[in-house]
Amino acid sequence: TFSGVFSGSGNLYHTGAGQLTVSGNNTYTGSTSTSGRYDLYNAYSIGSGTLYLNDGSTLLASSRGASKTISNNIVVTGTVTIDIGFGTSSDFILSGTISGTGKIVLTGDENSRWIQLSGSNTFSGGIDINSASAPSLKPIIRIANNAALGTGTVTSYGTSDYTNIVFMGNYSVSNNFATNSSSTYLNIDTQSYSATMSGVIS
């Protein structure tokens, strides 16, 4: 855990599979790269540069409490996990652009926590809601941009019958959507908005 302030124009690299917690109000302007568990204890801990989530990495915010807004651009490669479980993390609002070839696996717990994607995202690997190893959890995706979901397929591995996709406005998404098996769910809440899904649902 680092609670002091990181400043300067350089880059921060986190290697190793363990957890690095940064909790200071950091001002460095370079990029951040992680291959392990990267714990952004508060919304000001990352500096202003691009966040690189490499294959096998996990993003979380162990301070829990209120949602954390991360405006940094993010690049994903391989398979990365965003953990929004109540016992381990906070809800996230990711408002920067998410790019790269990677896939995001969204994991949570039984408390229906959420991640809001509001950037004009271009990542191509898709999103998995839960995984085959943890199908009973209840993470939620909140859509706040026409391109929020990138260009890949959104696949539900979730076996709990709950709302796992929520539209936050009159958005139109072109992604394909899929359920992993006959026991998994895609439950969509348009709230009071008019939403359009033009991709294939399979």
PDB file of C-alpha atoms in Angstrom:
ATOM      1  CA  THR A   1       0.000   0.000   0.000  1.00  0.00           C
ATOM      2  CA  PHE A   2       1.236   3.488  -0.945  1.00  0.00           C
ATOM      3  CA  SER A   3      -0.568   6.344   0.836  1.00  0.00           C
ATOM      4  CA  GLY A   4       1.824   9.122  -0.167  1.00  0.00           C
ATOM      5  CA  VAL A   5       1.598  11.239  -3.303  1.00  0.00           C
ATOM      6  CA  PHE A   6       3.080  10.174  -6.647  1.00  0.00           C
ATOM      7  CA  SER A   7       3.972  13.235  -8.711  1.00  0.00           C
ATOM      8  CA  GLY A   8       6.008  14.051 -11.819  1.00  0.00           C
ATOM      9  CA  SER A   9       5.758  13.255 -15.516  1.00  0.00           C
ATOM     10  CA  GLY A  10       6.879   9.608 -15.374  1.00  0.00           C
ATOM     11  CA  ASN A  11       5.009   6.328 -15.698  1.00  0.00           C
ATOM     12  CA  LEU A  12       3.963   3.834 -13.020  1.00  0.00           C
ATOM     13  CA  TYR A  13       4.372   0.109 -13.721  1.00  0.00           C
ATOM     14  CA  HIS A  14       2.917  -2.554 -11.454  1.00  0.00           C
ATOM     15  CA  THR A  15       4.265  -6.067 -12.069  1.00  0.00           C
ATOM     16  CA  GLY A  16       3.489  -9.280 -10.238  1.00  0.00           C
ATOM     17  CA  ALA A  17       0.148 -10.930  -9.527  1.00  0.00           C
ATOM     18  CA  GLY A  18      -0.322  -9.430  -6.055  1.00  0.00           C
ATOM     19  CA  GLN A  19      -2.368  -6.395  -5.070  1.00  0.00           C
ATOM     20  CA  LEU A  20      -1.021  -2.835  -5.209  1.00  0.00           C
ATOM     21  CA  THR A  21      -3.135  -0.256  -3.362  1.00  0.00           C
ATOM     22  CA  VAL A  22      -2.556   3.437  -4.098  1.00  0.00           C
ATOM     23  CA  SER A  23      -4.551   5.781  -1.879  1.00  0.00           C
ATOM     24  CA  GLY A  24      -2.907   9.198  -2.192  1.00  0.00           C
ATOM     25  CA  ASN A  25      -4.219  12.094  -4.276  1.00  0.00           C
ATOM     26  CA  ASN A  26      -1.667  11.463  -6.992  1.00  0.00           C
ATOM     27  CA  THR A  27      -0.706  14.063  -9.572  1.00  0.00           C
ATOM     28  CA  TYR A  28       1.684  12.219 -11.905  1.00  0.00           C
ATOM     29  CA  THR A  29       0.899  12.713 -15.584  1.00  0.00           C
ATOM     30  CA  GLY A  30       2.403   9.565 -17.092  1.00  0.00           C
ATOM     31  CA  SER A  31       0.668   6.283 -17.823  1.00  0.00           C
ATOM     32  CA  THR A  32      -0.146   3.468 -15.400  1.00  0.00           C
ATOM     33  CA  SER A  33       0.318  -0.201 -16.330  1.00  0.00           C
ATOM     34  CA  THR A  34      -0.708  -3.211 -14.249  1.00  0.00           C
ATOM     35  CA  SER A  35      -0.552  -6.966 -14.641  1.00  0.00           C
ATOM     36  CA  GLY A  36      -1.898  -7.808 -11.164  1.00  0.00           C
ATOM     37  CA  ARG A  37      -4.618  -6.540  -8.821  1.00  0.00           C
ATOM     38  CA  TYR A  38      -4.630  -2.739  -9.024  1.00  0.00           C
ATOM     39  CA  ASP A  39      -6.548  -1.095  -6.198  1.00  0.00           C
ATOM     40  CA  LEU A  40      -7.536   2.509  -6.853  1.00  0.00           C
ATOM     41  CA  TYR A  41      -8.489   3.355  -3.300  1.00  0.00           C
ATOM     42  CA  ASN A  42      -9.979   6.680  -4.359  1.00  0.00           C
ATOM     43  CA  ALA A  43     -10.830   8.384  -7.639  1.00  0.00           C
ATOM     44  CA  TYR A  44      -7.750  10.619  -7.445  1.00  0.00           C
ATOM     45  CA  SER A  45      -5.172   7.867  -7.008  1.00  0.00           C
ATOM     46  CA  ILE A  46      -4.351   7.228 -10.645  1.00  0.00           C
ATOM     47  CA  GLY A  47      -2.961  10.529 -11.926  1.00  0.00           C
ATOM     48  CA  SER A  48      -4.029  11.775 -15.341  1.00  0.00           C
ATOM     49  CA  GLY A  49      -2.426   9.408 -17.871  1.00  0.00           C
ATOM     50  CA  THR A  50      -3.700   6.298 -19.646  1.00  0.00           C
ATOM     51  CA  LEU A  51      -4.356   3.145 -17.598  1.00  0.00           C
ATOM     52  CA  TYR A  52      -3.115  -0.069 -19.226  1.00  0.00           C
ATOM     53  CA  LEU A  53      -4.896  -3.171 -17.942  1.00  0.00           C
ATOM     54  CA  ASN A  54      -2.812  -6.098 -19.131  1.00  0.00           C
ATOM     55  CA  ASP A  55      -3.824  -9.753 -19.496  1.00  0.00           C
ATOM     56  CA  GLY A  56      -4.763 -11.261 -16.138  1.00  0.00           C
ATOM     57  CA  SER A  57      -5.072  -7.952 -14.303  1.00  0.00           C
ATOM     58  CA  THR A  58      -7.917  -6.851 -12.017  1.00  0.00           C
ATOM     59  CA  LEU A  59      -9.171  -3.331 -11.312  1.00  0.00           C
ATOM     60  CA  LEU A  60     -10.876  -2.671  -7.980  1.00  0.00           C
ATOM     61  CA  ALA A  61     -11.387   0.033  -5.344  1.00  0.00           C
ATOM     62  CA  SER A  62     -11.166  -1.493  -1.871  1.00  0.00           C
ATOM     63  CA  SER A  63     -12.352   1.665  -0.102  1.00  0.00           C
ATOM     64  CA  ARG A  64     -15.865   0.629  -1.146  1.00  0.00           C
ATOM     65  CA  GLY A  65     -18.413   3.316  -0.236  1.00  0.00           C
ATOM     66  CA  ALA A  66     -19.478   5.759  -2.957  1.00  0.00           C
ATOM     67  CA  SER A  67     -18.891   5.032  -6.634  1.00  0.00           C
ATOM     68  CA  LYS A  68     -15.507   5.948  -8.102  1.00  0.00           C
ATOM     69  CA  THR A  69     -15.403   8.000 -11.323  1.00  0.00           C
ATOM     70  CA  ILE A  70     -12.321   7.263 -13.440  1.00  0.00           C
ATOM     71  CA  SER A  71     -11.959   9.662 -16.369  1.00  0.00           C
ATOM     72  CA  ASN A  72      -8.643   8.243 -17.609  1.00  0.00           C
ATOM     73  CA  ASN A  73      -8.439   6.520 -20.958  1.00  0.00           C
ATOM     74  CA  ILE A  74      -8.001   2.759 -20.538  1.00  0.00           C
ATOM     75  CA  VAL A  75      -6.333   0.191 -22.815  1.00  0.00           C
ATOM     76  CA  VAL A  76      -7.228  -3.483 -22.275  1.00  0.00           C
ATOM     77  CA  THR A  77      -5.233  -6.434 -23.587  1.00  0.00           C
ATOM     78  CA  GLY A  78      -5.992 -10.114 -23.067  1.00  0.00           C
ATOM     79  CA  THR A  79      -8.617 -10.843 -20.406  1.00  0.00           C
ATOM     80  CA  VAL A  80      -8.999  -8.328 -17.583  1.00  0.00           C
ATOM     81  CA  THR A  81     -11.344  -8.357 -14.602  1.00  0.00           C
ATOM     82  CA  ILE A  82     -13.222  -5.431 -13.093  1.00  0.00           C
ATOM     83  CA  ASP A  83     -14.266  -6.351  -9.568  1.00  0.00           C
ATOM     84  CA  ILE A  84     -17.239  -4.432  -8.147  1.00  0.00           C
ATOM     85  CA  GLY A  85     -18.102  -6.785  -5.297  1.00  0.00           C
ATOM     86  CA  PHE A  86     -19.427  -4.953  -2.204  1.00  0.00           C
ATOM     87  CA  GLY A  87     -16.972  -6.747   0.061  1.00  0.00           C
ATOM     88  CA  THR A  88     -13.950  -5.900  -2.076  1.00  0.00           C
ATOM     89  CA  SER A  89     -14.671  -2.816  -4.170  1.00  0.00           C
ATOM     90  CA  SER A  90     -16.847   0.127  -5.200  1.00  0.00           C
ATOM     91  CA  ASP A  91     -19.123   0.785  -8.125  1.00  0.00           C
ATOM     92  CA  PHE A  92     -17.204   2.340 -11.021  1.00  0.00           C
ATOM     93  CA  ILE A  93     -18.051   5.065 -13.521  1.00  0.00           C
ATOM     94  CA  LEU A  94     -15.566   4.760 -16.374  1.00  0.00           C
ATOM     95  CA  SER A  95     -15.925   7.921 -18.464  1.00  0.00           C
ATOM     96  CA  GLY A  96     -12.725   7.829 -20.512  1.00  0.00           C
ATOM     97  CA  THR A  97     -12.251   5.904 -23.757  1.00  0.00           C
ATOM     98  CA  ILE A  98     -11.604   2.157 -23.381  1.00  0.00           C
ATOM     99  CA  SER A  99      -9.627   0.771 -26.332  1.00  0.00           C
ATOM    100  CA  GLY A 100      -7.554  -2.287 -27.195  1.00  0.00           C
ATOM    101  CA  THR A 101      -8.161  -5.896 -28.186  1.00  0.00           C
ATOM    102  CA  GLY A 102      -8.933  -7.197 -24.713  1.00  0.00           C
ATOM    103  CA  LYS A 103     -12.032  -8.574 -23.001  1.00  0.00           C
ATOM    104  CA  ILE A 104     -13.538  -7.273 -19.764  1.00  0.00           C
ATOM    105  CA  VAL A 105     -14.890  -9.815 -17.276  1.00  0.00           C
ATOM    106  CA  LEU A 106     -17.252  -8.140 -14.819  1.00  0.00           C
ATOM    107  CA  THR A 107     -17.513  -9.732 -11.397  1.00  0.00           C
ATOM    108  CA  GLY A 108     -19.374  -8.632  -8.287  1.00  0.00           C
ATOM    109  CA  ASP A 109     -21.308 -10.270  -5.479  1.00  0.00           C
ATOM    110  CA  GLU A 110     -24.908 -10.764  -4.362  1.00  0.00           C
ATOM    111  CA  ASN A 111     -25.536  -7.032  -3.800  1.00  0.00           C
ATOM    112  CA  SER A 112     -26.170  -5.972  -7.422  1.00  0.00           C
ATOM    113  CA  ARG A 113     -23.306  -3.508  -7.732  1.00  0.00           C
ATOM    114  CA  TRP A 114     -22.756  -1.731 -11.053  1.00  0.00           C
ATOM    115  CA  ILE A 115     -20.251  -0.366 -13.516  1.00  0.00           C
ATOM    116  CA  GLN A 116     -21.295   2.576 -15.696  1.00  0.00           C
ATOM    117  CA  LEU A 117     -19.613   2.879 -19.078  1.00  0.00           C
ATOM    118  CA  SER A 118     -19.999   6.376 -20.496  1.00  0.00           C
ATOM    119  CA  GLY A 119     -17.044   6.733 -22.860  1.00  0.00           C
ATOM    120  CA  SER A 120     -17.014   6.308 -26.632  1.00  0.00           C
ATOM    121  CA  ASN A 121     -15.306   2.924 -26.376  1.00  0.00           C
ATOM    122  CA  THR A 122     -13.592   0.933 -29.107  1.00  0.00           C
ATOM    123  CA  PHE A 123     -12.236  -2.170 -27.332  1.00  0.00           C
ATOM    124  CA  SER A 124     -13.010  -5.265 -29.357  1.00  0.00           C
ATOM    125  CA  GLY A 125     -12.863  -8.241 -26.983  1.00  0.00           C
ATOM    126  CA  GLY A 126     -16.365  -7.898 -25.567  1.00  0.00           C
ATOM    127  CA  ILE A 127     -17.711  -8.097 -22.038  1.00  0.00           C
ATOM    128  CA  ASP A 128     -18.485 -11.171 -19.963  1.00  0.00           C
ATOM    129  CA  ILE A 129     -21.032 -10.653 -17.197  1.00  0.00           C
ATOM    130  CA  ASN A 130     -19.731 -13.075 -14.563  1.00  0.00           C
ATOM    131  CA  SER A 131     -17.684 -16.084 -15.639  1.00  0.00           C
ATOM    132  CA  ALA A 132     -18.093 -19.824 -15.833  1.00  0.00           C
ATOM    133  CA  SER A 133     -16.332 -20.093 -12.456  1.00  0.00           C
ATOM    134  CA  ALA A 134     -18.613 -17.572 -10.680  1.00  0.00           C
ATOM    135  CA  PRO A 135     -22.041 -17.654 -12.349  1.00  0.00           C
ATOM    136  CA  SER A 136     -24.220 -16.743  -9.334  1.00  0.00           C
ATOM    137  CA  LEU A 137     -22.983 -13.185  -8.772  1.00  0.00           C
ATOM    138  CA  LYS A 138     -25.024 -10.065  -9.679  1.00  0.00           C
ATOM    139  CA  PRO A 139     -22.910  -7.367 -11.380  1.00  0.00           C
ATOM    140  CA  ILE A 140     -24.740  -4.757 -13.478  1.00  0.00           C
ATOM    141  CA  ILE A 141     -23.658  -2.875 -16.617  1.00  0.00           C
ATOM    142  CA  ARG A 142     -25.047   0.656 -16.970  1.00  0.00           C
ATOM    143  CA  ILE A 143     -24.964   1.940 -20.562  1.00  0.00           C
ATOM    144  CA  ALA A 144     -24.385   5.699 -20.857  1.00  0.00           C
ATOM    145  CA  ASN A 145     -23.092   6.072 -24.420  1.00  0.00           C
ATOM    146  CA  ASN A 146     -24.024   4.594 -27.807  1.00  0.00           C
ATOM    147  CA  ALA A 147     -20.510   3.113 -27.964  1.00  0.00           C
ATOM    148  CA  ALA A 148     -20.229   2.249 -24.258  1.00  0.00           C
ATOM    149  CA  LEU A 149     -19.830  -1.486 -24.844  1.00  0.00           C
ATOM    150  CA  GLY A 150     -17.054  -1.309 -27.432  1.00  0.00           C
ATOM    151  CA  THR A 151     -17.443  -3.492 -30.520  1.00  0.00           C
ATOM    152  CA  GLY A 152     -17.427  -7.038 -29.092  1.00  0.00           C
ATOM    153  CA  THR A 153     -20.126  -9.403 -27.863  1.00  0.00           C
ATOM    154  CA  VAL A 154     -21.689  -9.031 -24.421  1.00  0.00           C
ATOM    155  CA  THR A 155     -22.086 -12.524 -22.945  1.00  0.00           C
ATOM    156  CA  SER A 156     -23.963 -13.371 -19.754  1.00  0.00           C
ATOM    157  CA  TYR A 157     -22.708 -16.241 -17.606  1.00  0.00           C
ATOM    158  CA  GLY A 158     -25.053 -15.192 -14.805  1.00  0.00           C
ATOM    159  CA  THR A 159     -27.514 -17.749 -13.473  1.00  0.00           C
ATOM    160  CA  SER A 160     -29.356 -15.324 -11.135  1.00  0.00           C
ATOM    161  CA  ASP A 161     -32.584 -13.855 -12.520  1.00  0.00           C
ATOM    162  CA  TYR A 162     -31.995 -10.118 -11.993  1.00  0.00           C
ATOM    163  CA  THR A 163     -31.532  -6.977 -14.098  1.00  0.00           C
ATOM    164  CA  ASN A 164     -27.946  -7.066 -15.359  1.00  0.00           C
ATOM    165  CA  ILE A 165     -28.062  -4.420 -18.142  1.00  0.00           C
ATOM    166  CA  VAL A 166     -29.489  -0.932 -17.559  1.00  0.00           C
ATOM    167  CA  PHE A 167     -29.838   1.874 -20.111  1.00  0.00           C
ATOM    168  CA  MET A 168     -29.110   5.329 -18.651  1.00  0.00           C
ATOM    169  CA  GLY A 169     -30.568   7.266 -21.606  1.00  0.00           C
ATOM    170  CA  ASN A 170     -31.969   6.974 -25.115  1.00  0.00           C
ATOM    171  CA  TYR A 171     -28.992   5.011 -26.414  1.00  0.00           C
ATOM    172  CA  SER A 172     -28.610   2.730 -29.400  1.00  0.00           C
ATOM    173  CA  VAL A 173     -26.061  -0.095 -29.221  1.00  0.00           C
ATOM    174  CA  SER A 174     -25.028  -2.358 -32.077  1.00  0.00           C
ATOM    175  CA  ASN A 175     -23.262  -5.083 -30.086  1.00  0.00           C
ATOM    176  CA  ASN A 176     -24.226  -8.716 -30.276  1.00  0.00           C
ATOM    177  CA  PHE A 177     -25.579 -10.164 -27.010  1.00  0.00           C
ATOM    178  CA  ALA A 178     -25.484 -13.806 -25.934  1.00  0.00           C
ATOM    179  CA  THR A 179     -26.333 -16.101 -23.056  1.00  0.00           C
ATOM    180  CA  ASN A 180     -23.686 -18.696 -22.311  1.00  0.00           C
ATOM    181  CA  SER A 181     -26.219 -21.485 -21.684  1.00  0.00           C
ATOM    182  CA  SER A 182     -29.914 -22.187 -21.252  1.00  0.00           C
ATOM    183  CA  SER A 183     -29.632 -21.375 -17.525  1.00  0.00           C
ATOM    184  CA  THR A 184     -28.166 -17.876 -17.922  1.00  0.00           C
ATOM    185  CA  TYR A 185     -29.993 -14.557 -18.255  1.00  0.00           C
ATOM    186  CA  LEU A 186     -29.875 -11.267 -20.131  1.00  0.00           C
ATOM    187  CA  ASN A 187     -32.289  -8.986 -18.266  1.00  0.00           C
ATOM    188  CA  ILE A 188     -32.517  -5.473 -19.706  1.00  0.00           C
ATOM    189  CA  ASP A 189     -33.971  -2.406 -17.969  1.00  0.00           C
ATOM    190  CA  THR A 190     -34.662   0.591 -20.236  1.00  0.00           C
ATOM    191  CA  GLN A 191     -36.032   2.604 -17.281  1.00  0.00           C
ATOM    192  CA  SER A 192     -38.097   5.432 -18.835  1.00  0.00           C
ATOM    193  CA  TYR A 193     -35.902   5.682 -21.937  1.00  0.00           C
ATOM    194  CA  SER A 194     -36.208   4.487 -25.530  1.00  0.00           C
ATOM    195  CA  ALA A 195     -33.308   2.108 -26.169  1.00  0.00           C
ATOM    196  CA  THR A 196     -32.293   0.270 -29.340  1.00  0.00           C
ATOM    197  CA  MET A 197     -30.302  -2.969 -29.653  1.00  0.00           C
ATOM    198  CA  SER A 198     -29.482  -3.641 -33.307  1.00  0.00           C
ATOM    199  CA  GLY A 199     -27.075  -6.548 -32.891  1.00  0.00           C
ATOM    200  CA  VAL A 200     -27.864 -10.251 -32.800  1.00  0.00           C
ATOM    201  CA  ILE A 201     -29.197 -11.754 -29.556  1.00  0.00           C
ATOM    202  CA  SER A 202     -28.264 -15.413 -29.343  1.00  0.00           C
TER     203      SER A 202
END
